[in-house]
Tab-separated table of C-alpha atoms in Angstrom:
chain	number	residue	atom	x	y	z
Q	159	UNK	CA	8.492	5.601	22.568
Q	160	UNK	CA	11.315	7.181	24.562
Q	161	UNK	CA	13.198	4.178	24.075
Q	162	UNK	CA	13.082	4.010	20.558
Q	163	UNK	CA	14.053	7.312	19.840
Q	164	UNK	CA	17.255	6.494	21.803
Q	165	UNK	CA	17.636	4.057	19.444
Q	166	UNK	CA	17.922	6.087	16.895
Q	167	UNK	CA	20.132	8.479	18.162
Q	168	UNK	CA	22.495	5.946	19.039
Q	169	UNK	CA	22.709	4.107	15.133
Q	170	UNK	CA	23.348	7.884	13.799
Q	171	UNK	CA	26.296	8.417	16.294
Q	172	UNK	CA	27.251	5.006	15.083
Q	173	UNK	CA	27.474	5.584	11.876
Q	174	UNK	CA	31.015	7.581	11.475
Q	175	UNK	CA	32.686	4.457	13.019
Q	176	UNK	CA	30.741	1.553	10.957
Q	177	UNK	CA	31.897	4.477	8.148
Q	178	UNK	CA	35.408	3.664	9.132
Q	179	UNK	CA	35.927	0.709	8.572
Q	180	UNK	CA	33.857	0.020	5.861
Q	181	UNK	CA	34.794	-0.479	2.196
Q	182	UNK	CA	32.881	2.279	1.155
Q	183	UNK	CA	28.405	1.866	0.523
Q	184	UNK	CA	27.515	1.760	-3.448
Q	185	UNK	CA	28.845	4.209	-5.746
Q	186	UNK	CA	26.297	4.903	-8.760
Q	187	UNK	CA	29.480	4.949	-10.863
Q	188	UNK	CA	30.323	1.744	-10.692
Q	189	UNK	CA	29.293	-2.110	-9.772
Q	190	UNK	CA	28.688	-3.064	-6.086
Q	191	UNK	CA	27.407	-4.946	-3.266
Q	192	UNK	CA	26.321	-3.242	-0.689
Q	193	UNK	CA	25.563	-3.951	3.309
Q	194	UNK	CA	23.715	-1.856	5.449
Q	195	UNK	CA	21.592	-1.796	8.803
Q	196	UNK	CA	17.879	-0.110	9.159
Q	197	UNK	CA	16.197	1.043	12.090
Q	198	UNK	CA	13.256	2.786	12.071
Q	199	UNK	CA	9.257	2.425	13.193
Q	200	UNK	CA	5.896	1.524	11.594
Q	201	UNK	CA	2.598	4.062	11.507
Q	202	UNK	CA	0.559	1.242	10.605
Q	203	UNK	CA	-2.747	0.301	10.576
Q	204	UNK	CA	-5.398	-1.899	9.662
Q	205	UNK	CA	-8.253	-1.558	6.664
Q	206	UNK	CA	-11.280	-3.306	5.525
Q	207	UNK	CA	-14.866	-3.691	6.094
Q	208	UNK	CA	-16.290	-2.127	9.751
Q	209	UNK	CA	-18.237	-5.425	10.034
Q	210	UNK	CA	-14.794	-7.310	9.615
Q	211	UNK	CA	-12.747	-5.380	12.688
Q	212	UNK	CA	-16.097	-4.402	14.862
Q	213	UNK	CA	-14.475	-1.018	15.255
Q	214	UNK	CA	-13.129	1.985	13.083
Q	215	UNK	CA	-9.512	1.603	14.351
Q	216	UNK	CA	-6.446	4.070	13.825
Q	217	UNK	CA	-2.786	4.131	13.833
Q	218	UNK	CA	-0.296	2.326	15.792
Q	219	UNK	CA	3.115	2.538	15.885
Q	220	UNK	CA	5.687	-0.334	15.253
Q	221	UNK	CA	9.503	-1.121	15.477
Q	222	UNK	CA	11.219	-1.692	12.447
Q	223	UNK	CA	14.762	-2.943	12.435
Q	224	UNK	CA	16.587	-5.123	9.627
Q	225	UNK	CA	20.230	-6.293	7.981
Q	226	UNK	CA	20.194	-5.642	4.515
Q	227	UNK	CA	22.065	-6.254	1.696
Q	228	UNK	CA	22.093	-4.747	-2.102
Q	229	UNK	CA	23.629	-5.527	-5.166
Q	230	UNK	CA	23.780	-3.137	-8.325
Q	231	UNK	CA	22.503	-5.049	-11.460
Q	232	UNK	CA	23.449	-2.761	-14.483
Q	233	UNK	CA	26.903	-1.951	-15.660
Q	234	UNK	CA	25.353	0.985	-17.388
Q	235	UNK	CA	22.662	2.263	-15.132
Q	236	UNK	CA	22.557	2.649	-11.426
Q	237	UNK	CA	19.588	0.044	-10.562
Q	238	UNK	CA	20.141	-1.634	-7.382
Q	239	UNK	CA	17.966	-4.800	-6.140
Q	240	UNK	CA	18.301	-4.961	-2.113
Q	241	UNK	CA	16.682	-7.209	-0.068
Q	242	UNK	CA	16.864	-7.898	3.903
Q	243	UNK	CA	15.427	-9.661	6.649
Q	244	UNK	CA	13.365	-7.377	8.985
Q	245	UNK	CA	11.137	-7.343	12.386
Q	246	UNK	CA	8.575	-5.600	11.530
Q	247	UNK	CA	5.552	-4.025	13.754
Q	248	UNK	CA	2.150	-3.577	12.342
Q	249	UNK	CA	-1.571	-3.375	13.393
Q	250	UNK	CA	-3.929	-0.583	14.624
Q	251	UNK	CA	-5.140	0.718	17.920
Q	252	UNK	CA	-7.996	3.154	19.020
Q	253	UNK	CA	-8.920	3.654	22.777
Q	254	UNK	CA	-8.697	1.004	24.930
Q	255	UNK	CA	-9.121	-1.574	21.628
Q	256	UNK	CA	-5.507	-2.848	20.071
Q	257	UNK	CA	-4.575	-5.541	17.388
Q	258	UNK	CA	-0.367	-6.132	17.427
Q	259	UNK	CA	0.939	-8.050	14.439
Q	260	UNK	CA	4.326	-8.685	14.706
Q	261	UNK	CA	6.304	-10.106	11.558
Q	262	UNK	CA	8.980	-11.109	9.713
Q	263	UNK	CA	9.498	-9.797	6.507
Q	264	UNK	CA	11.808	-9.851	3.056
Q	265	UNK	CA	11.191	-7.338	0.967
Q	266	UNK	CA	12.061	-7.327	-2.785
Q	267	UNK	CA	13.252	-4.051	-3.651
Q	268	UNK	CA	14.550	-2.458	-6.841
Q	269	UNK	CA	16.061	1.287	-6.073
Q	270	UNK	CA	17.092	3.785	-9.030
Q	271	UNK	CA	20.428	5.780	-8.350
Q	272	UNK	CA	19.721	9.416	-8.591
Q	273	UNK	CA	22.796	11.090	-7.858
Q	274	UNK	CA	21.702	14.891	-6.489
Q	275	UNK	CA	24.596	16.206	-5.490
Q	276	UNK	CA	29.022	15.323	-4.894
Q	277	UNK	CA	27.741	13.449	-1.567
Q	278	UNK	CA	23.958	13.211	-1.527
Q	279	UNK	CA	22.429	9.798	-3.761
Q	280	UNK	CA	18.644	9.642	-3.683
Q	281	UNK	CA	17.135	6.468	-4.485
Q	282	UNK	CA	13.168	5.965	-4.919
Q	283	UNK	CA	11.875	1.871	-4.758
Q	284	UNK	CA	9.536	-0.045	-5.326
Q	285	UNK	CA	8.805	-4.098	-4.480
Q	286	UNK	CA	7.478	-6.964	-3.075
Q	287	UNK	CA	7.184	-7.787	0.574
Q	288	UNK	CA	6.807	-11.146	1.784
Q	289	UNK	CA	6.016	-11.054	5.896
Q	290	UNK	CA	5.268	-13.957	8.334
Q	291	UNK	CA	3.418	-13.957	11.624
Q	292	UNK	CA	5.447	-14.050	14.691
Q	293	UNK	CA	4.553	-15.225	18.500
Q	294	UNK	CA	3.994	-12.490	20.993
Q	295	UNK	CA	1.584	-10.041	18.882
Q	296	UNK	CA	-1.654	-10.119	20.658
Q	297	UNK	CA	-5.495	-8.152	20.248
Q	298	UNK	CA	-6.822	-6.119	23.441
Q	299	UNK	CA	-10.888	-6.294	22.645
Q	300	UNK	CA	-13.071	-4.132	25.920
Q	301	UNK	CA	-15.179	-6.977	26.891
Q	302	UNK	CA	-13.778	-9.980	24.822
Q	303	UNK	CA	-10.449	-9.972	26.705
Q	304	UNK	CA	-6.727	-11.061	25.182
Q	305	UNK	CA	-5.970	-13.662	23.134
Q	306	UNK	CA	-2.946	-14.507	20.216
Q	307	UNK	CA	-3.458	-12.052	17.047
Q	308	UNK	CA	-2.319	-15.155	14.984
Q	309	UNK	CA	-4.479	-18.597	14.953
Q	310	UNK	CA	-8.048	-20.110	13.940
Q	311	UNK	CA	-10.896	-17.295	13.481
Q	312	UNK	CA	-7.977	-14.349	14.118
Q	313	UNK	CA	-5.399	-13.721	11.559
Q	314	UNK	CA	-3.439	-15.202	9.006
Q	315	UNK	CA	0.648	-15.360	9.111
Q	316	UNK	CA	1.478	-14.812	5.962
Q	317	UNK	CA	0.935	-11.688	4.334
Q	318	UNK	CA	2.039	-10.565	0.978
Q	319	UNK	CA	2.285	-6.421	0.054
Q	320	UNK	CA	3.829	-4.118	-1.627
Q	321	UNK	CA	6.324	-1.026	-0.432
Q	322	UNK	CA	7.288	1.971	-2.371
Q	323	UNK	CA	9.440	5.351	-1.337
Q	324	UNK	CA	12.886	7.323	-1.446
Q	325	UNK	CA	15.958	6.892	-0.181
Q	326	UNK	CA	18.733	9.340	0.393
Q	327	UNK	CA	22.380	8.697	1.082
Q	328	UNK	CA	24.507	10.672	2.438
Q	329	UNK	CA	28.415	9.495	3.719
Q	330	UNK	CA	27.237	6.497	4.190
Q	331	UNK	CA	24.119	7.939	6.766
Q	332	UNK	CA	20.500	6.160	5.027
Q	333	UNK	CA	17.249	7.829	5.706
Q	334	UNK	CA	14.345	6.541	3.544
Q	335	UNK	CA	10.524	6.782	4.271
Q	336	UNK	CA	7.378	5.039	1.988
Q	337	UNK	CA	4.411	3.330	2.287
Q	338	UNK	CA	3.789	-0.441	2.685
Q	339	UNK	CA	0.114	-1.982	1.700
Q	340	UNK	CA	-0.817	-5.347	1.939
Q	341	UNK	CA	-2.736	-7.576	-0.945
Q	342	UNK	CA	-3.361	-10.046	0.979
Q	343	UNK	CA	-6.197	-10.941	3.090
Q	344	UNK	CA	-5.432	-11.786	6.773
Q	345	UNK	CA	-8.806	-11.745	8.418
Q	346	UNK	CA	-8.776	-15.543	9.006
Q	347	UNK	CA	-13.097	-15.185	9.667
Q	348	UNK	CA	-16.496	-14.734	9.133
Q	349	UNK	CA	-19.248	-12.116	9.367
Q	350	UNK	CA	-22.578	-12.554	10.783
Q	351	UNK	CA	-24.021	-13.511	7.127
Q	352	UNK	CA	-21.018	-15.680	6.438
Q	353	UNK	CA	-19.226	-13.833	3.648
Q	354	UNK	CA	-15.554	-13.697	4.590
Q	355	UNK	CA	-14.098	-10.804	6.400
Q	356	UNK	CA	-11.800	-8.662	4.798
Q	357	UNK	CA	-8.460	-6.582	6.438
Q	358	UNK	CA	-5.230	-5.632	4.846
Q	359	UNK	CA	-2.392	-4.184	6.792
Q	360	UNK	CA	-1.375	-0.627	6.084
Q	361	UNK	CA	2.251	1.174	7.142
Q	362	UNK	CA	3.756	4.486	6.651
Q	363	UNK	CA	7.159	3.685	7.604
Q	364	UNK	CA	10.807	5.903	8.027
Q	365	UNK	CA	14.018	4.918	8.576
Q	366	UNK	CA	17.716	5.310	9.247
Q	367	UNK	CA	20.467	3.697	9.313
Q	368	UNK	CA	24.222	3.272	7.255
Q	369	UNK	CA	25.400	1.594	3.946
Q	370	UNK	CA	29.008	-0.068	4.156
């Protein structure tokens, strides 16, 4: 956690130098393409049948990092389409039981720009997000040991969800917070009664970054 907080501080201090060499962030008053960087954290959990998880798991903190690109899609209304390639850490944890799920994530977000002041733009957003599980994620269960989270009889790699939240930009500095919830059932096993287990990703997130 200490290294994570130091990385966020580094992004904030680096932002003014990014701004010096950029052609300017997006504008609410003209057509534009913008680029950005995001760094933040997920406060992730898994929801589903108690029998499927075997234990009532709590929150697990994971990392978010991504380059992003956005495009204004209307000449008359400040509507933007933003996507990026995220590394995102999900899962859940309680006591000595933990599930770590690492993903590559591509969201497709619709943002609406609101000029709050001369210097501050507020941007609520909503859209689908598509994820695919990466190697390195581990599940630890007391008495059963540690094993790869993704694979047969574990968790499915593919996941689709919905991401919603609100961002704000000030002088190219960007801050956003929101929630993402999984639509896909990522459980790849059956219960004792032969019914399919049901587990979904969920996470509150907060990111900082720059637009340029």
